[in-house]
Amino acid sequence: MAHTLVPSDHVETASVYGRGDEKIGTIERLMLEKKSGTVAYAVVRCGGLLKGEVRHYPVPWDSLKYDVARKAYTTNLTLEELRIGPSELDGEAFDWGDRSAVYRHPQYWSV
């Protein structure tokens, strides 16, 4: 039976392709709003092995669209746009649970 629901463990390993069909990473985890239960953003893991050091970037959930043919998510963001946005590289200045920190980079979140 076909439906629109997907288990979180299937999302948490899905590939993410950016503008220009470049694979930019995989979804590592979803950040949920406690009260509403809705997905706020996905943490996308980029790099590793031959692509260098691993980095994690928050990507607004509403900017990701599921591509049935690829069984992956697509976004209009590029890897370069992710790199100028917030990440764990910001150290203590970026709190993964504080959504107000996510909005520090308006160009990044205007997707």
PDB file of N, CA and C in Angstrom:
ATOM      1  N   MET A   1       0.842  -1.171   0.000  1.00  0.00           N
ATOM      2  CA  MET A   1       0.000   0.000   0.000  1.00  0.00           C
ATOM      3  C   MET A   1       0.897   1.249   0.000  1.00  0.00           C
ATOM      4  N   ALA A   2       0.649   2.149  -0.906  1.00  0.00           N
ATOM      5  CA  ALA A   2       1.428   3.378  -0.997  1.00  0.00           C
ATOM      6  C   ALA A   2       0.861   4.430  -0.046  1.00  0.00           C
ATOM      7  N   HIS A   3       1.747   5.144   0.603  1.00  0.00           N
ATOM      8  CA  HIS A   3       1.337   6.249   1.474  1.00  0.00           C
ATOM      9  C   HIS A   3       2.462   7.277   1.512  1.00  0.00           C
ATOM     10  N   THR A   4       2.217   8.387   2.190  1.00  0.00           N
ATOM     11  CA  THR A   4       3.196   9.476   2.198  1.00  0.00           C
ATOM     12  C   THR A   4       4.112   9.452   3.415  1.00  0.00           C
ATOM     13  N   LEU A   5       3.947   8.495   4.305  1.00  0.00           N
ATOM     14  CA  LEU A   5       4.770   8.442   5.507  1.00  0.00           C
ATOM     15  C   LEU A   5       6.063   7.669   5.251  1.00  0.00           C
ATOM     16  N   VAL A   6       7.107   8.048   5.980  1.00  0.00           N
ATOM     17  CA  VAL A   6       8.390   7.364   5.869  1.00  0.00           C
ATOM     18  C   VAL A   6       8.997   7.275   7.272  1.00  0.00           C
ATOM     19  N   PRO A   7       9.559   6.126   7.632  1.00  0.00           N
ATOM     20  CA  PRO A   7      10.196   6.014   8.949  1.00  0.00           C
ATOM     21  C   PRO A   7      11.446   6.896   9.027  1.00  0.00           C
ATOM     22  N   SER A   8      11.693   7.471  10.194  1.00  0.00           N
ATOM     23  CA  SER A   8      12.826   8.392  10.340  1.00  0.00           C
ATOM     24  C   SER A   8      14.160   7.738  10.023  1.00  0.00           C
ATOM     25  N   ASP A   9      14.317   6.440  10.308  1.00  0.00           N
ATOM     26  CA  ASP A   9      15.601   5.797  10.024  1.00  0.00           C
ATOM     27  C   ASP A   9      15.870   5.687   8.524  1.00  0.00           C
ATOM     28  N   HIS A  10      14.840   5.769   7.698  1.00  0.00           N
ATOM     29  CA  HIS A  10      15.047   5.788   6.246  1.00  0.00           C
ATOM     30  C   HIS A  10      15.481   7.171   5.780  1.00  0.00           C
ATOM     31  N   VAL A  11      14.983   8.201   6.440  1.00  0.00           N
ATOM     32  CA  VAL A  11      15.358   9.568   6.094  1.00  0.00           C
ATOM     33  C   VAL A  11      16.787   9.841   6.552  1.00  0.00           C
ATOM     34  N   GLU A  12      17.161   9.302   7.690  1.00  0.00           N
ATOM     35  CA  GLU A  12      18.449   9.595   8.310  1.00  0.00           C
ATOM     36  C   GLU A  12      19.655   8.975   7.609  1.00  0.00           C
ATOM     37  N   THR A  13      19.471   8.424   6.465  1.00  0.00           N
ATOM     38  CA  THR A  13      20.609   7.935   5.675  1.00  0.00           C
ATOM     39  C   THR A  13      20.459   8.335   4.211  1.00  0.00           C
ATOM     40  N   ALA A  14      19.431   9.102   3.919  1.00  0.00           N
ATOM     41  CA  ALA A  14      19.135   9.456   2.531  1.00  0.00           C
ATOM     42  C   ALA A  14      20.155  10.459   1.991  1.00  0.00           C
ATOM     43  N   SER A  15      20.476  10.315   0.725  1.00  0.00           N
ATOM     44  CA  SER A  15      21.375  11.250   0.050  1.00  0.00           C
ATOM     45  C   SER A  15      20.667  12.570  -0.206  1.00  0.00           C
ATOM     46  N   VAL A  16      21.463  13.639  -0.293  1.00  0.00           N
ATOM     47  CA  VAL A  16      20.950  14.974  -0.609  1.00  0.00           C
ATOM     48  C   VAL A  16      21.725  15.494  -1.811  1.00  0.00           C
ATOM     49  N   TYR A  17      20.985  15.898  -2.844  1.00  0.00           N
ATOM     50  CA  TYR A  17      21.575  16.463  -4.050  1.00  0.00           C
ATOM     51  C   TYR A  17      21.237  17.937  -4.126  1.00  0.00           C
ATOM     52  N   GLY A  18      22.234  18.741  -4.456  1.00  0.00           N
ATOM     53  CA  GLY A  18      22.045  20.175  -4.546  1.00  0.00           C
ATOM     54  C   GLY A  18      21.786  20.620  -5.966  1.00  0.00           C
ATOM     55  N   ARG A  19      21.718  21.924  -6.114  1.00  0.00           N
ATOM     56  CA  ARG A  19      21.528  22.523  -7.430  1.00  0.00           C
ATOM     57  C   ARG A  19      22.630  22.019  -8.359  1.00  0.00           C
ATOM     58  N   GLY A  20      22.270  21.642  -9.576  1.00  0.00           N
ATOM     59  CA  GLY A  20      23.245  21.110 -10.525  1.00  0.00           C
ATOM     60  C   GLY A  20      23.454  19.615 -10.369  1.00  0.00           C
ATOM     61  N   ASP A  21      22.589  18.949  -9.626  1.00  0.00           N
ATOM     62  CA  ASP A  21      22.641  17.495  -9.425  1.00  0.00           C
ATOM     63  C   ASP A  21      23.918  16.994  -8.763  1.00  0.00           C
ATOM     64  N   GLU A  22      24.584  17.846  -7.986  1.00  0.00           N
ATOM     65  CA  GLU A  22      25.775  17.446  -7.244  1.00  0.00           C
ATOM     66  C   GLU A  22      25.335  16.840  -5.916  1.00  0.00           C
ATOM     67  N   LYS A  23      25.846  15.652  -5.587  1.00  0.00           N
ATOM     68  CA  LYS A  23      25.552  15.079  -4.272  1.00  0.00           C
ATOM     69  C   LYS A  23      26.323  15.888  -3.243  1.00  0.00           C
ATOM     70  N   ILE A  24      25.583  16.481  -2.298  1.00  0.00           N
ATOM     71  CA  ILE A  24      26.242  17.324  -1.311  1.00  0.00           C
ATOM     72  C   ILE A  24      26.372  16.653   0.048  1.00  0.00           C
ATOM     73  N   GLY A  25      25.670  15.551   0.265  1.00  0.00           N
ATOM     74  CA  GLY A  25      25.801  14.852   1.535  1.00  0.00           C
ATOM     75  C   GLY A  25      24.664  13.901   1.795  1.00  0.00           C
ATOM     76  N   THR A  26      24.533  13.529   3.071  1.00  0.00           N
ATOM     77  CA  THR A  26      23.445  12.650   3.498  1.00  0.00           C
ATOM     78  C   THR A  26      22.810  13.246   4.757  1.00  0.00           C
ATOM     79  N   ILE A  27      21.547  12.922   4.949  1.00  0.00           N
ATOM     80  CA  ILE A  27      20.853  13.389   6.146  1.00  0.00           C
ATOM     81  C   ILE A  27      21.315  12.535   7.318  1.00  0.00           C
ATOM     82  N   GLU A  28      21.834  13.212   8.336  1.00  0.00           N
ATOM     83  CA  GLU A  28      22.308  12.493   9.521  1.00  0.00           C
ATOM     84  C   GLU A  28      21.228  12.410  10.597  1.00  0.00           C
ATOM     85  N   ARG A  29      20.489  13.509  10.761  1.00  0.00           N
ATOM     86  CA  ARG A  29      19.406  13.496  11.753  1.00  0.00           C
ATOM     87  C   ARG A  29      18.404  14.580  11.415  1.00  0.00           C
ATOM     88  N   LEU A  30      17.236  14.460  12.021  1.00  0.00           N
ATOM     89  CA  LEU A  30      16.185  15.464  11.878  1.00  0.00           C
ATOM     90  C   LEU A  30      16.023  16.175  13.213  1.00  0.00           C
ATOM     91  N   MET A  31      15.811  17.470  13.159  1.00  0.00           N
ATOM     92  CA  MET A  31      15.559  18.246  14.368  1.00  0.00           C
ATOM     93  C   MET A  31      14.066  18.577  14.379  1.00  0.00           C
ATOM     94  N   LEU A  32      13.375  18.118  15.425  1.00  0.00           N
ATOM     95  CA  LEU A  32      11.923  18.251  15.532  1.00  0.00           C
ATOM     96  C   LEU A  32      11.543  19.316  16.550  1.00  0.00           C
ATOM     97  N   GLU A  33      10.454  20.022  16.243  1.00  0.00           N
ATOM     98  CA  GLU A  33       9.870  20.940  17.220  1.00  0.00           C
ATOM     99  C   GLU A  33       9.207  20.080  18.298  1.00  0.00           C
ATOM    100  N   LYS A  34       9.529  20.320  19.552  1.00  0.00           N
ATOM    101  CA  LYS A  34       9.004  19.489  20.639  1.00  0.00           C
ATOM    102  C   LYS A  34       7.488  19.514  20.733  1.00  0.00           C
ATOM    103  N   LYS A  35       6.909  20.699  20.656  1.00  0.00           N
ATOM    104  CA  LYS A  35       5.466  20.811  20.875  1.00  0.00           C
ATOM    105  C   LYS A  35       4.644  20.377  19.665  1.00  0.00           C
ATOM    106  N   SER A  36       5.041  20.782  18.466  1.00  0.00           N
ATOM    107  CA  SER A  36       4.230  20.476  17.289  1.00  0.00           C
ATOM    108  C   SER A  36       4.576  19.128  16.662  1.00  0.00           C
ATOM    109  N   GLY A  37       5.810  18.663  16.896  1.00  0.00           N
ATOM    110  CA  GLY A  37       6.239  17.406  16.293  1.00  0.00           C
ATOM    111  C   GLY A  37       6.670  17.544  14.844  1.00  0.00           C
ATOM    112  N   THR A  38       6.696  18.756  14.321  1.00  0.00           N
ATOM    113  CA  THR A  38       7.089  18.945  12.923  1.00  0.00           C
ATOM    114  C   THR A  38       8.606  19.025  12.800  1.00  0.00           C
ATOM    115  N   VAL A  39       9.094  18.680  11.625  1.00  0.00           N
ATOM    116  CA  VAL A  39      10.529  18.741  11.367  1.00  0.00           C
ATOM    117  C   VAL A  39      10.926  20.189  11.124  1.00  0.00           C
ATOM    118  N   ALA A  40      11.885  20.686  11.881  1.00  0.00           N
ATOM    119  CA  ALA A  40      12.374  22.055  11.714  1.00  0.00           C
ATOM    120  C   ALA A  40      13.457  22.088  10.643  1.00  0.00           C
ATOM    121  N   TYR A  41      14.445  21.225  10.787  1.00  0.00           N
ATOM    122  CA  TYR A  41      15.502  21.152   9.787  1.00  0.00           C
ATOM    123  C   TYR A  41      16.193  19.801   9.851  1.00  0.00           C
ATOM    124  N   ALA A  42      16.922  19.496   8.801  1.00  0.00           N
ATOM    125  CA  ALA A  42      17.718  18.281   8.736  1.00  0.00           C
ATOM    126  C   ALA A  42      19.173  18.664   8.911  1.00  0.00           C
ATOM    127  N   VAL A  43      19.925  17.847   9.616  1.00  0.00           N
ATOM    128  CA  VAL A  43      21.367  18.029   9.719  1.00  0.00           C
ATOM    129  C   VAL A  43      21.981  17.186   8.611  1.00  0.00           C
ATOM    130  N   VAL A  44      22.636  17.857   7.664  1.00  0.00           N
ATOM    131  CA  VAL A  44      23.223  17.174   6.515  1.00  0.00           C
ATOM    132  C   VAL A  44      24.718  17.004   6.757  1.00  0.00           C
ATOM    133  N   ARG A  45      25.155  15.768   6.610  1.00  0.00           N
ATOM    134  CA  ARG A  45      26.565  15.407   6.781  1.00  0.00           C
ATOM    135  C   ARG A  45      27.244  15.503   5.420  1.00  0.00           C
ATOM    136  N   CYS A  46      28.295  16.304   5.340  1.00  0.00           N
ATOM    137  CA  CYS A  46      29.025  16.509   4.087  1.00  0.00           C
ATOM    138  C   CYS A  46      30.484  16.124   4.288  1.00  0.00           C
ATOM    139  N   GLY A  47      31.079  15.565   3.263  1.00  0.00           N
ATOM    140  CA  GLY A  47      32.496  15.205   3.309  1.00  0.00           C
ATOM    141  C   GLY A  47      32.711  13.792   3.785  1.00  0.00           C
ATOM    142  N   GLY A  48      33.946  13.525   4.180  1.00  0.00           N
ATOM    143  CA  GLY A  48      34.326  12.193   4.615  1.00  0.00           C
ATOM    144  C   GLY A  48      34.996  11.427   3.489  1.00  0.00           C
ATOM    145  N   LEU A  49      35.784  10.440   3.835  1.00  0.00           N
ATOM    146  CA  LEU A  49      36.564   9.626   2.898  1.00  0.00           C
ATOM    147  C   LEU A  49      37.322  10.491   1.897  1.00  0.00           C
ATOM    148  N   LEU A  50      36.990  10.418   0.632  1.00  0.00           N
ATOM    149  CA  LEU A  50      37.735  11.139  -0.393  1.00  0.00           C
ATOM    150  C   LEU A  50      37.349  12.610  -0.503  1.00  0.00           C
ATOM    151  N   LYS A  51      36.248  12.989   0.106  1.00  0.00           N
ATOM    152  CA  LYS A  51      35.788  14.386   0.005  1.00  0.00           C
ATOM    153  C   LYS A  51      36.279  15.237   1.169  1.00  0.00           C
ATOM    154  N   GLY A  52      37.214  14.735   1.942  1.00  0.00           N
ATOM    155  CA  GLY A  52      37.790  15.524   3.028  1.00  0.00           C
ATOM    156  C   GLY A  52      37.092  15.337   4.354  1.00  0.00           C
ATOM    157  N   GLU A  53      37.326  16.289   5.227  1.00  0.00           N
ATOM    158  CA  GLU A  53      36.821  16.243   6.585  1.00  0.00           C
ATOM    159  C   GLU A  53      35.292  16.333   6.628  1.00  0.00           C
ATOM    160  N   VAL A  54      34.692  15.632   7.566  1.00  0.00           N
ATOM    161  CA  VAL A  54      33.245  15.631   7.716  1.00  0.00           C
ATOM    162  C   VAL A  54      32.778  16.927   8.385  1.00  0.00           C
ATOM    163  N   ARG A  55      31.743  17.522   7.834  1.00  0.00           N
ATOM    164  CA  ARG A  55      31.109  18.723   8.385  1.00  0.00           C
ATOM    165  C   ARG A  55      29.600  18.482   8.435  1.00  0.00           C
ATOM    166  N   HIS A  56      28.926  19.186   9.341  1.00  0.00           N
ATOM    167  CA  HIS A  56      27.481  19.066   9.495  1.00  0.00           C
ATOM    168  C   HIS A  56      26.845  20.441   9.332  1.00  0.00           C
ATOM    169  N   TYR A  57      25.772  20.489   8.544  1.00  0.00           N
ATOM    170  CA  TYR A  57      25.089  21.749   8.268  1.00  0.00           C
ATOM    171  C   TYR A  57      23.582  21.582   8.438  1.00  0.00           C
ATOM    172  N   PRO A  58      22.906  22.553   9.055  1.00  0.00           N
ATOM    173  CA  PRO A  58      21.448  22.505   9.137  1.00  0.00           C
ATOM    174  C   PRO A  58      20.843  22.971   7.813  1.00  0.00           C
ATOM    175  N   VAL A  59      19.883  22.215   7.322  1.00  0.00           N
ATOM    176  CA  VAL A  59      19.195  22.571   6.076  1.00  0.00           C
ATOM    177  C   VAL A  59      17.707  22.655   6.384  1.00  0.00           C
ATOM    178  N   PRO A  60      17.075  23.781   6.078  1.00  0.00           N
ATOM    179  CA  PRO A  60      15.646  23.911   6.357  1.00  0.00           C
ATOM    180  C   PRO A  60      14.859  22.756   5.719  1.00  0.00           C
ATOM    181  N   TRP A  61      14.018  22.136   6.516  1.00  0.00           N
ATOM    182  CA  TRP A  61      13.271  20.984   6.031  1.00  0.00           C
ATOM    183  C   TRP A  61      12.426  21.332   4.814  1.00  0.00           C
ATOM    184  N   ASP A  62      11.834  22.515   4.800  1.00  0.00           N
ATOM    185  CA  ASP A  62      10.969  22.874   3.672  1.00  0.00           C
ATOM    186  C   ASP A  62      11.756  23.166   2.392  1.00  0.00           C
ATOM    187  N   SER A  63      13.086  23.186   2.473  1.00  0.00           N
ATOM    188  CA  SER A  63      13.885  23.359   1.257  1.00  0.00           C
ATOM    189  C   SER A  63      14.250  22.023   0.619  1.00  0.00           C
ATOM    190  N   LEU A  64      13.936  20.925   1.299  1.00  0.00           N
ATOM    191  CA  LEU A  64      14.236  19.590   0.780  1.00  0.00           C
ATOM    192  C   LEU A  64      12.983  18.979   0.151  1.00  0.00           C
ATOM    193  N   LYS A  65      13.146  18.435  -1.029  1.00  0.00           N
ATOM    194  CA  LYS A  65      12.046  17.767  -1.736  1.00  0.00           C
ATOM    195  C   LYS A  65      12.470  16.337  -2.043  1.00  0.00           C
ATOM    196  N   TYR A  66      11.563  15.395  -1.841  1.00  0.00           N
ATOM    197  CA  TYR A  66      11.890  13.995  -2.088  1.00  0.00           C
ATOM    198  C   TYR A  66      11.794  13.680  -3.574  1.00  0.00           C
ATOM    199  N   ASP A  67      12.835  13.069  -4.115  1.00  0.00           N
ATOM    200  CA  ASP A  67      12.892  12.641  -5.513  1.00  0.00           C
ATOM    201  C   ASP A  67      12.672  11.135  -5.537  1.00  0.00           C
ATOM    202  N   VAL A  68      11.492  10.723  -5.964  1.00  0.00           N
ATOM    203  CA  VAL A  68      11.109   9.311  -5.949  1.00  0.00           C
ATOM    204  C   VAL A  68      12.056   8.466  -6.797  1.00  0.00           C
ATOM    205  N   ALA A  69      12.412   8.940  -7.982  1.00  0.00           N
ATOM    206  CA  ALA A  69      13.275   8.172  -8.885  1.00  0.00           C
ATOM    207  C   ALA A  69      14.649   7.915  -8.261  1.00  0.00           C
ATOM    208  N   ARG A  70      15.193   8.902  -7.591  1.00  0.00           N
ATOM    209  CA  ARG A  70      16.522   8.775  -6.969  1.00  0.00           C
ATOM    210  C   ARG A  70      16.486   8.128  -5.596  1.00  0.00           C
ATOM    211  N   LYS A  71      15.310   8.163  -4.974  1.00  0.00           N
ATOM    212  CA  LYS A  71      15.164   7.765  -3.575  1.00  0.00           C
ATOM    213  C   LYS A  71      16.115   8.596  -2.719  1.00  0.00           C
ATOM    214  N   ALA A  72      16.090   9.908  -2.974  1.00  0.00           N
ATOM    215  CA  ALA A  72      16.964  10.861  -2.302  1.00  0.00           C
ATOM    216  C   ALA A  72      16.240  12.195  -2.210  1.00  0.00           C
ATOM    217  N   TYR A  73      16.834  13.123  -1.478  1.00  0.00           N
ATOM    218  CA  TYR A  73      16.273  14.458  -1.353  1.00  0.00           C
ATOM    219  C   TYR A  73      17.061  15.425  -2.224  1.00  0.00           C
ATOM    220  N   THR A  74      16.357  16.439  -2.734  1.00  0.00           N
ATOM    221  CA  THR A  74      17.010  17.475  -3.529  1.00  0.00           C
ATOM    222  C   THR A  74      16.738  18.828  -2.887  1.00  0.00           C
ATOM    223  N   THR A  75      17.639  19.756  -3.147  1.00  0.00           N
ATOM    224  CA  THR A  75      17.510  21.114  -2.638  1.00  0.00           C
ATOM    225  C   THR A  75      18.109  22.065  -3.661  1.00  0.00           C
ATOM    226  N   ASN A  76      17.728  23.319  -3.610  1.00  0.00           N
ATOM    227  CA  ASN A  76      18.313  24.327  -4.493  1.00  0.00           C
ATOM    228  C   ASN A  76      19.624  24.871  -3.950  1.00  0.00           C
ATOM    229  N   LEU A  77      20.027  24.431  -2.762  1.00  0.00           N
ATOM    230  CA  LEU A  77      21.286  24.869  -2.178  1.00  0.00           C
ATOM    231  C   LEU A  77      22.463  24.185  -2.858  1.00  0.00           C
ATOM    232  N   THR A  78      23.610  24.819  -2.793  1.00  0.00           N
ATOM    233  CA  THR A  78      24.856  24.204  -3.257  1.00  0.00           C
ATOM    234  C   THR A  78      25.732  23.940  -2.037  1.00  0.00           C
ATOM    235  N   LEU A  79      26.766  23.142  -2.230  1.00  0.00           N
ATOM    236  CA  LEU A  79      27.696  22.875  -1.139  1.00  0.00           C
ATOM    237  C   LEU A  79      28.367  24.169  -0.681  1.00  0.00           C
ATOM    238  N   GLU A  80      28.677  25.046  -1.596  1.00  0.00           N
ATOM    239  CA  GLU A  80      29.295  26.329  -1.234  1.00  0.00           C
ATOM    240  C   GLU A  80      28.357  27.173  -0.374  1.00  0.00           C
ATOM    241  N   GLU A  81      27.067  27.182  -0.690  1.00  0.00           N
ATOM    242  CA  GLU A  81      26.099  27.925   0.116  1.00  0.00           C
ATOM    243  C   GLU A  81      25.999  27.336   1.524  1.00  0.00           C
ATOM    244  N   LEU A  82      26.059  26.012   1.612  1.00  0.00           N
ATOM    245  CA  LEU A  82      26.061  25.382   2.935  1.00  0.00           C
ATOM    246  C   LEU A  82      27.279  25.815   3.731  1.00  0.00           C
ATOM    247  N   ARG A  83      28.425  25.862   3.084  1.00  0.00           N
ATOM    248  CA  ARG A  83      29.676  26.194   3.772  1.00  0.00           C
ATOM    249  C   ARG A  83      29.691  27.608   4.346  1.00  0.00           C
ATOM    250  N   ILE A  84      28.929  28.537   3.763  1.00  0.00           N
ATOM    251  CA  ILE A  84      28.903  29.899   4.322  1.00  0.00           C
ATOM    252  C   ILE A  84      27.807  30.064   5.368  1.00  0.00           C
ATOM    253  N   GLY A  85      26.988  29.042   5.543  1.00  0.00           N
ATOM    254  CA  GLY A  85      25.932  29.085   6.543  1.00  0.00           C
ATOM    255  C   GLY A  85      26.406  28.549   7.880  1.00  0.00           C
ATOM    256  N   PRO A  86      25.505  28.438   8.837  1.00  0.00           N
ATOM    257  CA  PRO A  86      25.869  27.961  10.166  1.00  0.00           C
ATOM    258  C   PRO A  86      26.272  26.492  10.150  1.00  0.00           C
ATOM    259  N   SER A  87      27.188  26.121  11.043  1.00  0.00           N
ATOM    260  CA  SER A  87      27.607  24.729  11.179  1.00  0.00           C
ATOM    261  C   SER A  87      28.254  24.520  12.532  1.00  0.00           C
ATOM    262  N   GLU A  88      28.648  23.287  12.802  1.00  0.00           N
ATOM    263  CA  GLU A  88      29.338  23.002  14.060  1.00  0.00           C
ATOM    264  C   GLU A  88      30.695  23.696  14.100  1.00  0.00           C
ATOM    265  N   LEU A  89      31.178  24.194  12.963  1.00  0.00           N
ATOM    266  CA  LEU A  89      32.437  24.931  12.928  1.00  0.00           C
ATOM    267  C   LEU A  89      32.343  26.237  13.705  1.00  0.00           C
ATOM    268  N   ASP A  90      31.114  26.713  13.935  1.00  0.00           N
ATOM    269  CA  ASP A  90      30.913  27.937  14.692  1.00  0.00           C
ATOM    270  C   ASP A  90      31.125  27.710  16.192  1.00  0.00           C
ATOM    271  N   GLY A  91      31.400  26.464  16.568  1.00  0.00           N
ATOM    272  CA  GLY A  91      31.663  26.128  17.970  1.00  0.00           C
ATOM    273  C   GLY A  91      30.472  26.434  18.850  1.00  0.00           C
ATOM    274  N   GLU A  92      30.745  27.016  20.000  1.00  0.00           N
ATOM    275  CA  GLU A  92      29.680  27.321  20.959  1.00  0.00           C
ATOM    276  C   GLU A  92      28.748  28.419  20.468  1.00  0.00           C
ATOM    277  N   ALA A  93      29.139  29.129  19.413  1.00  0.00           N
ATOM    278  CA  ALA A  93      28.278  30.189  18.877  1.00  0.00           C
ATOM    279  C   ALA A  93      27.056  29.614  18.181  1.00  0.00           C
ATOM    280  N   PHE A  94      27.085  28.323  17.839  1.00  0.00           N
ATOM    281  CA  PHE A  94      25.936  27.705  17.189  1.00  0.00           C
ATOM    282  C   PHE A  94      25.409  26.563  18.046  1.00  0.00           C
ATOM    283  N   ASP A  95      24.180  26.708  18.505  1.00  0.00           N
ATOM    284  CA  ASP A  95      23.511  25.706  19.327  1.00  0.00           C
ATOM    285  C   ASP A  95      22.498  24.994  18.443  1.00  0.00           C
ATOM    286  N   TRP A  96      22.686  23.702  18.217  1.00  0.00           N
ATOM    287  CA  TRP A  96      21.824  22.932  17.319  1.00  0.00           C
ATOM    288  C   TRP A  96      20.359  22.970  17.733  1.00  0.00           C
ATOM    289  N   GLY A  97      20.085  23.216  18.995  1.00  0.00           N
ATOM    290  CA  GLY A  97      18.702  23.239  19.451  1.00  0.00           C
ATOM    291  C   GLY A  97      18.083  24.627  19.496  1.00  0.00           C
ATOM    292  N   ASP A  98      18.882  25.654  19.240  1.00  0.00           N
ATOM    293  CA  ASP A  98      18.389  27.026  19.289  1.00  0.00           C
ATOM    294  C   ASP A  98      18.101  27.508  17.875  1.00  0.00           C
ATOM    295  N   ARG A  99      16.834  27.544  17.491  1.00  0.00           N
ATOM    296  CA  ARG A  99      16.475  27.932  16.123  1.00  0.00           C
ATOM    297  C   ARG A  99      16.833  29.378  15.819  1.00  0.00           C
ATOM    298  N   SER A 100      16.932  30.246  16.829  1.00  0.00           N
ATOM    299  CA  SER A 100      17.276  31.637  16.550  1.00  0.00           C
ATOM    300  C   SER A 100      18.687  31.738  15.980  1.00  0.00           C
ATOM    301  N   ALA A 101      19.585  30.828  16.363  1.00  0.00           N
ATOM    302  CA  ALA A 101      20.959  30.826  15.831  1.00  0.00           C
ATOM    303  C   ALA A 101      20.970  30.457  14.355  1.00  0.00           C
ATOM    304  N   VAL A 102      20.005  29.677  13.932  1.00  0.00           N
ATOM    305  CA  VAL A 102      19.928  29.241  12.546  1.00  0.00           C
ATOM    306  C   VAL A 102      19.682  30.424  11.623  1.00  0.00           C
ATOM    307  N   TYR A 103      19.019  31.444  12.101  1.00  0.00           N
ATOM    308  CA  TYR A 103      18.638  32.563  11.249  1.00  0.00           C
ATOM    309  C   TYR A 103      19.684  33.671  11.181  1.00  0.00           C
ATOM    310  N   ARG A 104      20.891  33.408  11.629  1.00  0.00           N
ATOM    311  CA  ARG A 104      21.949  34.411  11.557  1.00  0.00           C
ATOM    312  C   ARG A 104      22.402  34.677  10.134  1.00  0.00           C
ATOM    313  N   HIS A 105      22.178  33.748   9.236  1.00  0.00           N
ATOM    314  CA  HIS A 105      22.639  33.871   7.858  1.00  0.00           C
ATOM    315  C   HIS A 105      21.436  33.990   6.927  1.00  0.00           C
ATOM    316  N   PRO A 106      20.859  35.187   6.815  1.00  0.00           N
ATOM    317  CA  PRO A 106      19.620  35.338   6.043  1.00  0.00           C
ATOM    318  C   PRO A 106      19.752  34.900   4.588  1.00  0.00           C
ATOM    319  N   GLN A 107      20.906  35.088   3.962  1.00  0.00           N
ATOM    320  CA  GLN A 107      21.061  34.673   2.571  1.00  0.00           C
ATOM    321  C   GLN A 107      20.943  33.152   2.457  1.00  0.00           C
ATOM    322  N   TYR A 108      21.349  32.451   3.473  1.00  0.00           N
ATOM    323  CA  TYR A 108      21.347  30.995   3.490  1.00  0.00           C
ATOM    324  C   TYR A 108      19.934  30.444   3.643  1.00  0.00           C
ATOM    325  N   TRP A 109      19.137  31.116   4.449  1.00  0.00           N
ATOM    326  CA  TRP A 109      17.808  30.587   4.763  1.00  0.00           C
ATOM    327  C   TRP A 109      16.705  31.208   3.922  1.00  0.00           C
ATOM    328  N   SER A 110      17.058  31.916   2.866  1.00  0.00           N
ATOM    329  CA  SER A 110      16.031  32.522   2.016  1.00  0.00           C
ATOM    330  C   SER A 110      15.722  31.647   0.822  1.00  0.00           C
ATOM    331  N   VAL A 111      15.909  30.357   0.956  1.00  0.00           N
ATOM    332  CA  VAL A 111      15.689  29.400  -0.132  1.00  0.00           C
ATOM    333  C   VAL A 111      14.213  29.333  -0.464  1.00  0.00           C
TER     334      VAL A 111
END
